[in-house]
PDB file of C-alpha atoms and ligand atoms in Angstrom:
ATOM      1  CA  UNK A   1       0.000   0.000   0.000  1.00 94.00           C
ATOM      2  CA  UNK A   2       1.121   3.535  -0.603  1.00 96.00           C
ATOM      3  CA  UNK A   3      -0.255   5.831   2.077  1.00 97.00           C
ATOM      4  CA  UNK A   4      -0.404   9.687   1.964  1.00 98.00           C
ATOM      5  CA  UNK A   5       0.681  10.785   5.461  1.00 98.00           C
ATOM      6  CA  UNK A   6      -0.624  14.309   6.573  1.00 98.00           C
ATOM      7  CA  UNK A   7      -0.590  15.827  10.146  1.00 98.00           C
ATOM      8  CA  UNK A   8      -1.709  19.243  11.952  1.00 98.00           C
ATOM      9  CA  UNK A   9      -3.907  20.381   8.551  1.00 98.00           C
ATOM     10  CA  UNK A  10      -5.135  23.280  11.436  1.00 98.00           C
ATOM     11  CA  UNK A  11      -7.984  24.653   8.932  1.00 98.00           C
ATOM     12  CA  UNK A  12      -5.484  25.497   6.204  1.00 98.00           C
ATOM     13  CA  UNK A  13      -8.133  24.366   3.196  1.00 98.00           C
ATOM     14  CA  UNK A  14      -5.497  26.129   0.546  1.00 98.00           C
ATOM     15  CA  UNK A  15      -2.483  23.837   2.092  1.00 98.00           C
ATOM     16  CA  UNK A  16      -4.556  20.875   2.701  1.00 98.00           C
ATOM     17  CA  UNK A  17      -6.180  20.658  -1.040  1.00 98.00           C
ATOM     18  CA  UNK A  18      -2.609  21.529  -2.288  1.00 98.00           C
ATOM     19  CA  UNK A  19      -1.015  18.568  -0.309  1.00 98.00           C
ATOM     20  CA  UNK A  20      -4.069  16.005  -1.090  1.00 98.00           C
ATOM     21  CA  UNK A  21      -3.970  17.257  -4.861  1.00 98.00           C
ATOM     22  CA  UNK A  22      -0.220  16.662  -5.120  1.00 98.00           C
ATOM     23  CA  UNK A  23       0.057  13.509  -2.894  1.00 98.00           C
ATOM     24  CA  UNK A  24      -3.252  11.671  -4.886  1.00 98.00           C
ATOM     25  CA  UNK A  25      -0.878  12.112  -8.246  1.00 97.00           C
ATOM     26  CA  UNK A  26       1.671  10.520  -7.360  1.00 96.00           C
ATOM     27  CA  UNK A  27      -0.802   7.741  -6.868  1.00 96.00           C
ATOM     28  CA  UNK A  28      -1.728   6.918  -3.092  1.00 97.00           C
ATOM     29  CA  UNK A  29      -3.930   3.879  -1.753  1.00 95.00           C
ATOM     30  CA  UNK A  30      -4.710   5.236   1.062  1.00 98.00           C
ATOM     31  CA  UNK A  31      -4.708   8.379   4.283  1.00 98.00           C
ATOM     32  CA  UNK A  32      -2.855   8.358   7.271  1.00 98.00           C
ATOM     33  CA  UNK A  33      -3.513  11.218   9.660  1.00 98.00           C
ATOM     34  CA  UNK A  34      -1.934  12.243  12.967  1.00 98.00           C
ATOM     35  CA  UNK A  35      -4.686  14.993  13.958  1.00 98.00           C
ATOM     36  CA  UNK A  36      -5.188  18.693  14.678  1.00 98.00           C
ATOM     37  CA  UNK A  37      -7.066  19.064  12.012  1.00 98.00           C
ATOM     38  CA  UNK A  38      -8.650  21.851  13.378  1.00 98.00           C
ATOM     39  CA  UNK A  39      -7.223  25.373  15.381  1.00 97.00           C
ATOM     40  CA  UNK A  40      -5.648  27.863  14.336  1.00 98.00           C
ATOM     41  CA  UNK A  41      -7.005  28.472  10.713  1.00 98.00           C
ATOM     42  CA  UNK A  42      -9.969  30.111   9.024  1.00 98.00           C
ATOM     43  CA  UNK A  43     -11.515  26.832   7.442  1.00 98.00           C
ATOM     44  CA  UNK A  44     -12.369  23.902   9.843  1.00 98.00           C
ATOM     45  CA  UNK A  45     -15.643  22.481   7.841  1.00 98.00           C
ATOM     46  CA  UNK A  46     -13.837  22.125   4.460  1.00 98.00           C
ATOM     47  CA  UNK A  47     -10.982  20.832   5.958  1.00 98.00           C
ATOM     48  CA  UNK A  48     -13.238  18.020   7.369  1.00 98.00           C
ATOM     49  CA  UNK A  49     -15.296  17.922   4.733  1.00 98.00           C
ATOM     50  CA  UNK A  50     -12.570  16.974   2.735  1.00 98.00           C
ATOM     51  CA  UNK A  51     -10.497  14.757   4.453  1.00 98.00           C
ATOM     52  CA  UNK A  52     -13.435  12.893   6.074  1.00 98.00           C
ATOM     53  CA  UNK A  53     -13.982  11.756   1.912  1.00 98.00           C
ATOM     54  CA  UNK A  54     -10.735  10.293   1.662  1.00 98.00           C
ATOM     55  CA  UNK A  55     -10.466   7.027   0.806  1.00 97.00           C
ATOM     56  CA  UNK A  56      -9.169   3.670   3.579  1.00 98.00           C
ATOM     57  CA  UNK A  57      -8.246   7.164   5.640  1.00 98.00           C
ATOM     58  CA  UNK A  58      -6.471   5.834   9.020  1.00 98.00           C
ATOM     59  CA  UNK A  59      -7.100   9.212  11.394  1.00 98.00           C
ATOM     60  CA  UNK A  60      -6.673  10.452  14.869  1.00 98.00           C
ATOM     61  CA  UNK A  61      -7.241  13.718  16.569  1.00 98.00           C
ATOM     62  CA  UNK A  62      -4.835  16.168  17.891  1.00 98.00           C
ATOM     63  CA  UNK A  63      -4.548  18.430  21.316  1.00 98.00           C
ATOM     64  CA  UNK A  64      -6.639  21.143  19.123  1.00 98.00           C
ATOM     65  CA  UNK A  65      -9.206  19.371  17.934  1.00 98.00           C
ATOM     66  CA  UNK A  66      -9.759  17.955  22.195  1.00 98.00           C
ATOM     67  CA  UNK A  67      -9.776  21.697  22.850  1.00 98.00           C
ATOM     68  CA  UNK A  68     -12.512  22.394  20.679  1.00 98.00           C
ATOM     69  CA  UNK A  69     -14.685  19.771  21.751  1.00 98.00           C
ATOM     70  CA  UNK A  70     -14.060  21.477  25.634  1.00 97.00           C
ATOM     71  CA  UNK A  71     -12.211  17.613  26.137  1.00 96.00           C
ATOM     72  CA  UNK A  72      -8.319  19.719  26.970  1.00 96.00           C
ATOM     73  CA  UNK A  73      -8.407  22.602  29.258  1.00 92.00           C
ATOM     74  CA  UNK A  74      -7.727  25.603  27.306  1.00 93.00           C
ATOM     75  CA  UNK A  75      -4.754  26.790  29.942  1.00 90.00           C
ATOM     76  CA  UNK A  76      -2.829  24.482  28.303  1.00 83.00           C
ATOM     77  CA  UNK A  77      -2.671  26.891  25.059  1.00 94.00           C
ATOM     78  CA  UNK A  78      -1.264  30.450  24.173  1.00 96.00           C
ATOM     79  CA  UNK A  79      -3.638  33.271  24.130  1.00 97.00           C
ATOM     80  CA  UNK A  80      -3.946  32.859  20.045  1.00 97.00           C
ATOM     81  CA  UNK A  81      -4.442  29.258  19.730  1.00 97.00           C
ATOM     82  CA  UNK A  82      -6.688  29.795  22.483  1.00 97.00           C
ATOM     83  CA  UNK A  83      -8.728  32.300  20.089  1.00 97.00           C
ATOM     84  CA  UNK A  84      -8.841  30.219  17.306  1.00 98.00           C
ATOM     85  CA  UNK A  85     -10.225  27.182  19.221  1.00 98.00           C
ATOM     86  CA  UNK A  86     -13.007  29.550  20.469  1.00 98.00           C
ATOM     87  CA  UNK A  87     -13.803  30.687  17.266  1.00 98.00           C
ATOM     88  CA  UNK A  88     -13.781  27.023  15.776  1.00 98.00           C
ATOM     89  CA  UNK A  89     -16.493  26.008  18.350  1.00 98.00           C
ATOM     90  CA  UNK A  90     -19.086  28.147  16.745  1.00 97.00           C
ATOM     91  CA  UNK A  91     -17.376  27.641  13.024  1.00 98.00           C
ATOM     92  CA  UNK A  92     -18.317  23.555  13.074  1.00 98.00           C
ATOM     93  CA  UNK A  93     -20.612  21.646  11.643  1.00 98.00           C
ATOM     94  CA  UNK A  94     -22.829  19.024  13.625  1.00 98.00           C
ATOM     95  CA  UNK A  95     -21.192  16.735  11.306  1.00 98.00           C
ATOM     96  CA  UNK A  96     -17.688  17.450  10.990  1.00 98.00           C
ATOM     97  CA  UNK A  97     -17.877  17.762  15.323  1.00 98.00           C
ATOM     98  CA  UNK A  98     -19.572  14.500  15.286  1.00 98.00           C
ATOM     99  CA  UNK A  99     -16.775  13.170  13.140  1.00 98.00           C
ATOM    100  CA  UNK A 100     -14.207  14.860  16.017  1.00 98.00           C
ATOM    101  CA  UNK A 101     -16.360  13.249  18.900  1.00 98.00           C
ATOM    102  CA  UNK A 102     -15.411   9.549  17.087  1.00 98.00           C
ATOM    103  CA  UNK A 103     -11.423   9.885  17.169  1.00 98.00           C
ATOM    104  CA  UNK A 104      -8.676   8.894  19.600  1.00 98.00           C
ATOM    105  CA  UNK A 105      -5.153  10.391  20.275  1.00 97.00           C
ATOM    106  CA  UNK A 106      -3.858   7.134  19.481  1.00 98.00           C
ATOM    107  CA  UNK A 107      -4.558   4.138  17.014  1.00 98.00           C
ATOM    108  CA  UNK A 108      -2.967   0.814  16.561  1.00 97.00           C
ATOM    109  CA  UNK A 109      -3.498  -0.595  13.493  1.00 96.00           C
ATOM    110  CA  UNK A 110      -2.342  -3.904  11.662  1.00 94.00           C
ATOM    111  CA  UNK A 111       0.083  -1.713   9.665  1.00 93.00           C
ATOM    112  CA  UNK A 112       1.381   0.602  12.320  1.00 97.00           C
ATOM    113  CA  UNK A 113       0.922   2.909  14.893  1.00 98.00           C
ATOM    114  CA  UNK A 114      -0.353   6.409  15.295  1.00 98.00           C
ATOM    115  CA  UNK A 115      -0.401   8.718  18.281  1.00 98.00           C
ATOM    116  CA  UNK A 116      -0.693  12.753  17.772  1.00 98.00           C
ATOM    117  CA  UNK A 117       2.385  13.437  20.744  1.00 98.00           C
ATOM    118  CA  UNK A 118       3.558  10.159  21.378  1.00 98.00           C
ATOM    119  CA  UNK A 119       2.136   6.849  22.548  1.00 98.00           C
ATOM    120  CA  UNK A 120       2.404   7.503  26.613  1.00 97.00           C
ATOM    121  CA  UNK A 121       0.977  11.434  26.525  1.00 97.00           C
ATOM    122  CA  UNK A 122      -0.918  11.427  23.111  1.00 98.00           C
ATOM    123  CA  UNK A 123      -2.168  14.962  23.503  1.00 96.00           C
ATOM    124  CA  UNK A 124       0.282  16.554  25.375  1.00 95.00           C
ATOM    125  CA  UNK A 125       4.085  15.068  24.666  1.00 97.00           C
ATOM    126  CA  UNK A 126       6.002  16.621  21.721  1.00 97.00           C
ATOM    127  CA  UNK A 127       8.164  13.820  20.863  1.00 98.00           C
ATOM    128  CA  UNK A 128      11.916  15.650  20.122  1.00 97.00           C
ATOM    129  CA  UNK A 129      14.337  14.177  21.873  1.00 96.00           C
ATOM    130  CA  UNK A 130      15.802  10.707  21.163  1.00 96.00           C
ATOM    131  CA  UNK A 131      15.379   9.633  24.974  1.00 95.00           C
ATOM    132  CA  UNK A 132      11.589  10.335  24.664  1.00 97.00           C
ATOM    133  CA  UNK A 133      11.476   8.074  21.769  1.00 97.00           C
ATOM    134  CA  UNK A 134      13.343   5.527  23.714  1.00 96.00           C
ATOM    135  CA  UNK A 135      11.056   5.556  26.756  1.00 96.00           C
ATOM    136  CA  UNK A 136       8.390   5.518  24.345  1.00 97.00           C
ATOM    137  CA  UNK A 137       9.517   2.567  22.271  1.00 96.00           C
ATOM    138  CA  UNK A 138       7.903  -0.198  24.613  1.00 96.00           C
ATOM    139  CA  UNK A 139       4.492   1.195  24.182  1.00 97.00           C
ATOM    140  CA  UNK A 140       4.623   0.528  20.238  1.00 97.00           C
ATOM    141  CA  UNK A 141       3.312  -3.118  18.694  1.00 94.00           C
ATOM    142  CA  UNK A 142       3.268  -1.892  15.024  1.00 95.00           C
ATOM    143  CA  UNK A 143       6.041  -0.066  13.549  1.00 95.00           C
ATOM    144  CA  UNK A 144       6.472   2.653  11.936  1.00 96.00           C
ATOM    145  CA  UNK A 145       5.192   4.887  14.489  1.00 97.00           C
ATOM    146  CA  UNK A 146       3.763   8.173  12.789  1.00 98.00           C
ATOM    147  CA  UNK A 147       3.433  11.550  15.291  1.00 98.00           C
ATOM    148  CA  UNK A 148       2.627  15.002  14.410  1.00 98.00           C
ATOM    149  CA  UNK A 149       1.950  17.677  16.988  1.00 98.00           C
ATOM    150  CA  UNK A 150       5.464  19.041  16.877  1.00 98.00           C
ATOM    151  CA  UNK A 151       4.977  20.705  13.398  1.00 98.00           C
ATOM    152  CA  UNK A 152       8.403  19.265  12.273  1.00 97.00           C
ATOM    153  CA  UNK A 153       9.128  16.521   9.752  1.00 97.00           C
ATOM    154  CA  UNK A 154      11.491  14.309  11.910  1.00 96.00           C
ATOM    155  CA  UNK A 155      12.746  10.794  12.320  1.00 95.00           C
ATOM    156  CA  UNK A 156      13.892   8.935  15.064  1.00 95.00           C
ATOM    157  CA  UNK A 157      15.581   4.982  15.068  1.00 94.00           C
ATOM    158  CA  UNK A 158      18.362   3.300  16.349  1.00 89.00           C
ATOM    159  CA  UNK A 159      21.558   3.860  14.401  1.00 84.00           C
ATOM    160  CA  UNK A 160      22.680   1.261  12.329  1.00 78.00           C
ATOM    161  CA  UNK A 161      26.470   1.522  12.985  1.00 79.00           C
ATOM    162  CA  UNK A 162      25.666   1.103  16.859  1.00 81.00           C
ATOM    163  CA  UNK A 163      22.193  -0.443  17.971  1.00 77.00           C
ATOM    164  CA  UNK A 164      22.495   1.695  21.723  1.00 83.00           C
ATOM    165  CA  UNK A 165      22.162   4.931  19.726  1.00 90.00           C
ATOM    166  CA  UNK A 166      19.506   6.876  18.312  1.00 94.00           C
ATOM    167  CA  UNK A 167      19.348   9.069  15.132  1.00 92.00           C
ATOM    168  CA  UNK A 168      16.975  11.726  15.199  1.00 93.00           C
ATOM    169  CA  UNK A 169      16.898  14.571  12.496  1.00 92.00           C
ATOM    170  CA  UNK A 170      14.908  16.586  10.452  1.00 95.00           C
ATOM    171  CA  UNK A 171      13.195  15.229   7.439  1.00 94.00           C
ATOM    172  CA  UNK A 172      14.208  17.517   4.115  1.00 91.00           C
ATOM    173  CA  UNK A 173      11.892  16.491   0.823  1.00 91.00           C
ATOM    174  CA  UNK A 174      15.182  15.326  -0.799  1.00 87.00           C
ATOM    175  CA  UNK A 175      15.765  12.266   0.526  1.00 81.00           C
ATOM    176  CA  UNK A 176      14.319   9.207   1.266  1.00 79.00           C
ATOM    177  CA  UNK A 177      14.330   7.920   4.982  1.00 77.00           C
ATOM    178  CA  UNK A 178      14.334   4.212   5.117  1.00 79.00           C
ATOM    179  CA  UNK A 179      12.694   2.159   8.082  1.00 80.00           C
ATOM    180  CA  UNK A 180      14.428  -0.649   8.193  1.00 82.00           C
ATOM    181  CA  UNK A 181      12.941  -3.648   7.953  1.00 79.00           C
ATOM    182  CA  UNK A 182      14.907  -7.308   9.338  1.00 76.00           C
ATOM    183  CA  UNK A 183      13.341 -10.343   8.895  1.00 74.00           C
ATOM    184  CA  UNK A 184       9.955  -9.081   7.463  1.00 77.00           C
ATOM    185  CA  UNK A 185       9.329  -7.323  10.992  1.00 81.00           C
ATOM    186  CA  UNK A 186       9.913  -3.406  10.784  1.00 86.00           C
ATOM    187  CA  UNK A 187      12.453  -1.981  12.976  1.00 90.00           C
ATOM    188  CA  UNK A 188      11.662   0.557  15.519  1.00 93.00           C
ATOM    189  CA  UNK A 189      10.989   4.220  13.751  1.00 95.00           C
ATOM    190  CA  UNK A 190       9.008   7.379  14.651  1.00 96.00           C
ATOM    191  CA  UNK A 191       8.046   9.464  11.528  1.00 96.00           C
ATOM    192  CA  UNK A 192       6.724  13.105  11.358  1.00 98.00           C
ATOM    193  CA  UNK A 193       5.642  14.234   8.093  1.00 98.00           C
ATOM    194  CA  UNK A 194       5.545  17.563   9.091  1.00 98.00           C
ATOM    195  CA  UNK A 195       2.428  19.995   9.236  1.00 98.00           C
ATOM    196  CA  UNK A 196       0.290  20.806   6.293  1.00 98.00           C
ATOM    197  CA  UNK A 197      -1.670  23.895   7.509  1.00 98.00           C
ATOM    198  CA  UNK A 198       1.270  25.541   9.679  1.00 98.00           C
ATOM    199  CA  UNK A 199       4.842  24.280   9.544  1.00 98.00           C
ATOM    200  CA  UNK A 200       7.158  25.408  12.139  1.00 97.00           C
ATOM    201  CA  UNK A 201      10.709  24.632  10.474  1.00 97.00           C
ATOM    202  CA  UNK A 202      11.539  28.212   8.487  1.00 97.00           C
ATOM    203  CA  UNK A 203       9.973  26.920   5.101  1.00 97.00           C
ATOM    204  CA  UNK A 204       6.173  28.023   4.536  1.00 98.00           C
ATOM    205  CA  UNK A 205       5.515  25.131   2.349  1.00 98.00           C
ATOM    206  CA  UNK A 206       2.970  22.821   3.233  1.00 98.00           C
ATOM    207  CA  UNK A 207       4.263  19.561   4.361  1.00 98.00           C
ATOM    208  CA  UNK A 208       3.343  15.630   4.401  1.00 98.00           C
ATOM    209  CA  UNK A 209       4.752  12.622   3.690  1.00 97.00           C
ATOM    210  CA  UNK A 210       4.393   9.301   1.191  1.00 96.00           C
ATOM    211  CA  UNK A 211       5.138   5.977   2.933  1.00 95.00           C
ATOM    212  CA  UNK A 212       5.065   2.776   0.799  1.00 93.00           C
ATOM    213  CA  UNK A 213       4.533  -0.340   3.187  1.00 92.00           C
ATOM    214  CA  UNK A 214       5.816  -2.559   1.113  1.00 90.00           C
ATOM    215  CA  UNK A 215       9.244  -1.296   0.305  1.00 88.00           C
ATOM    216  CA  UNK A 216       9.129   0.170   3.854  1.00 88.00           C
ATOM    217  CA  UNK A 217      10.239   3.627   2.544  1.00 90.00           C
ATOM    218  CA  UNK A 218       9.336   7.243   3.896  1.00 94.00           C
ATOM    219  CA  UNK A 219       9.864  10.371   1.795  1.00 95.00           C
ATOM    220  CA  UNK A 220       8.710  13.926   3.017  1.00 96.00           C
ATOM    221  CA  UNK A 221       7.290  16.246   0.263  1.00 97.00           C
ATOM    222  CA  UNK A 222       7.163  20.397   0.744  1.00 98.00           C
ATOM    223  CA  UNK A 223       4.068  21.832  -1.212  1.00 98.00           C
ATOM    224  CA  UNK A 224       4.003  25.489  -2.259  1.00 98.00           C
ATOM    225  CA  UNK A 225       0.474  27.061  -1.908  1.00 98.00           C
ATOM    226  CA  UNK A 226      -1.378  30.472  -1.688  1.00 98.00           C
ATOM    227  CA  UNK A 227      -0.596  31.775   1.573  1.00 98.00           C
ATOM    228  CA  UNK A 228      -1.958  35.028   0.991  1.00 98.00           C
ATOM    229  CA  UNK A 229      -5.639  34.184   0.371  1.00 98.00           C
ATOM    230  CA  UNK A 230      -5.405  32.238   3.647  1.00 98.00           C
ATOM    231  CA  UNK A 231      -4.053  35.027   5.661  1.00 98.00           C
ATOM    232  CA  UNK A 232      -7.144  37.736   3.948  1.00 98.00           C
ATOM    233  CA  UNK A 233      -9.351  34.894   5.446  1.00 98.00           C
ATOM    234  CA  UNK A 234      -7.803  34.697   9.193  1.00 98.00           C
ATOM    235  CA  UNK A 235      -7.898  38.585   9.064  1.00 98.00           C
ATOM    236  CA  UNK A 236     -11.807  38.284   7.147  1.00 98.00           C
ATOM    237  CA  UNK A 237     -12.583  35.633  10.078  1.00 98.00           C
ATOM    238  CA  UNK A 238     -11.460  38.216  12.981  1.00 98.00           C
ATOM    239  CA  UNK A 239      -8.407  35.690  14.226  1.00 98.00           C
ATOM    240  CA  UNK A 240      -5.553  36.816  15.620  1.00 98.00           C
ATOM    241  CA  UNK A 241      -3.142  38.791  12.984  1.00 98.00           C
ATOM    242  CA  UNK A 242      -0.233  36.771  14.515  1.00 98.00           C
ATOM    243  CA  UNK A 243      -1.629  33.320  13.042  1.00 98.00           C
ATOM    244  CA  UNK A 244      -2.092  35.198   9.658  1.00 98.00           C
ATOM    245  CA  UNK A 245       2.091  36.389   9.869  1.00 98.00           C
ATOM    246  CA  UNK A 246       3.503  33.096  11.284  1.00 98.00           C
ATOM    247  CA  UNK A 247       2.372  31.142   8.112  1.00 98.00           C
ATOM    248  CA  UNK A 248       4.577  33.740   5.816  1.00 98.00           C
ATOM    249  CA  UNK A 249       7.840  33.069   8.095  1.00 97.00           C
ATOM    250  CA  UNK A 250       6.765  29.109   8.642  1.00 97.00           C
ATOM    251  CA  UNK A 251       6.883  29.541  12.261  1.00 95.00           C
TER     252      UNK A 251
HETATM  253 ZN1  LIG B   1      -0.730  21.124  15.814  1.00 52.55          ZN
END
């Protein structure tokens, strides 16, 4: 199977329709995604709308999308995400929050393994650090592990040269990061594709990922899209000005 892999969309309908449009030609099977799919952004109903269509769609939700549904106390966020998860509550369909009412933080699958932080603090936990994804390595049954939350396409595994190490870097879209697979049984790996609707790494281009179970490869992808009409809708919607700027700088 080759799955599309998109994370923290935050109501970003020109990044998210960008990412789908490029992903779906490069011919996907199916959808993994690792939540907040709302927060932050101008367009949480076509967001859902759309990726609630997609097609053997593997999905969790995200610290935001908890907020929204009053399920994460709000003193957990800065005063502008706090905003824009105000403003979402009254921007929602009964649908789409019906659709957020069904998800977890985490999801074990046959395949692998998805959690929005990390497996032990699913809402909360930014997984950075190579010792957090050693402590959370126990908790996984299915590798690869896909995360989002941090906004930052990163990988994390054992080194290969020495099995007590761990590499963790950033993900750039010109390489390919291999999970390694021995004896038909995937090796350890966490995998951020990065975040579609508001990417945090310097480069304001919408980001995802393409992961092909069967070779067991992972390839991040940056996709260009119209920031400005985005920000005229954050400033049209009455959200903070900040959340409109940030997307410019990809911060
Ligand atoms: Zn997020």
């Amino acid at each position: 199977m080759i799955y599309g892999v998109i994370s923290d969309v935050h109501s970003n309908y020109e990044a998210l329709s960008a990412v789908l449009d490029y992903l779906e030609d490069l011919g996907v099977d199916g959808w993994i995604c690792c939540g907040d799919l709302v927060g932050y952004g101008p367009d949480p109903d076509a967001c859902l709308d759309r990726i609630r269509a997609l097609k053997n769609l593997s999905i969790i939700c995200g610290n935001h999308d908890l907020a929204v549904l009053d399920r994460l106390d709000l003193e957990w966020f800065n005063q502008y995400a706090r905003a824009a998860v105000v403003w979402t509550r009254s921007h929602l369909s009964d649908a789409n929050r019906a659709f957020l009412e069904g998800l977890t933080a985490r999801l074990n699958t046959p395949d692998f393994t998805l959690a929005h932080g990390t497996p032990r603090n699913p809402a909360e936990e930014y997984l950075m650090s190579p010792l957090q994804f050693r402590d959370n390595v126990p908790l996984v049954d299915k590798w690869p592990l896909f995360v989002g939350h941090s906004h930052m396409p990163l990988l994390f595994r054992y080194s290969e040269a020495d099995a007590d190490k761990i590499e963790s870097r950033f993900l750039d879209d010109k390489e390919e990061g291999l999970p390694r697979i021995y004896g038909g049984v995937m090796a350890p790996v966490a995998l951020n594709p990065g975040s579609v609707g508001q990417p945090r790494d310097q480069d304001n281009r919408a980001s995802c990922g393409l992961y092909d179970s069967e070779k067991g490869t992972f390839r991040v992808f940056r996709v260009p899209y119209d920031i400005g009409a985005v920000q005229e809708k954050i400033r049209a919607a009455g959200l903070p000005e900040y959340l409109a700027l940030r997307l410019a700088y990809g911060q």
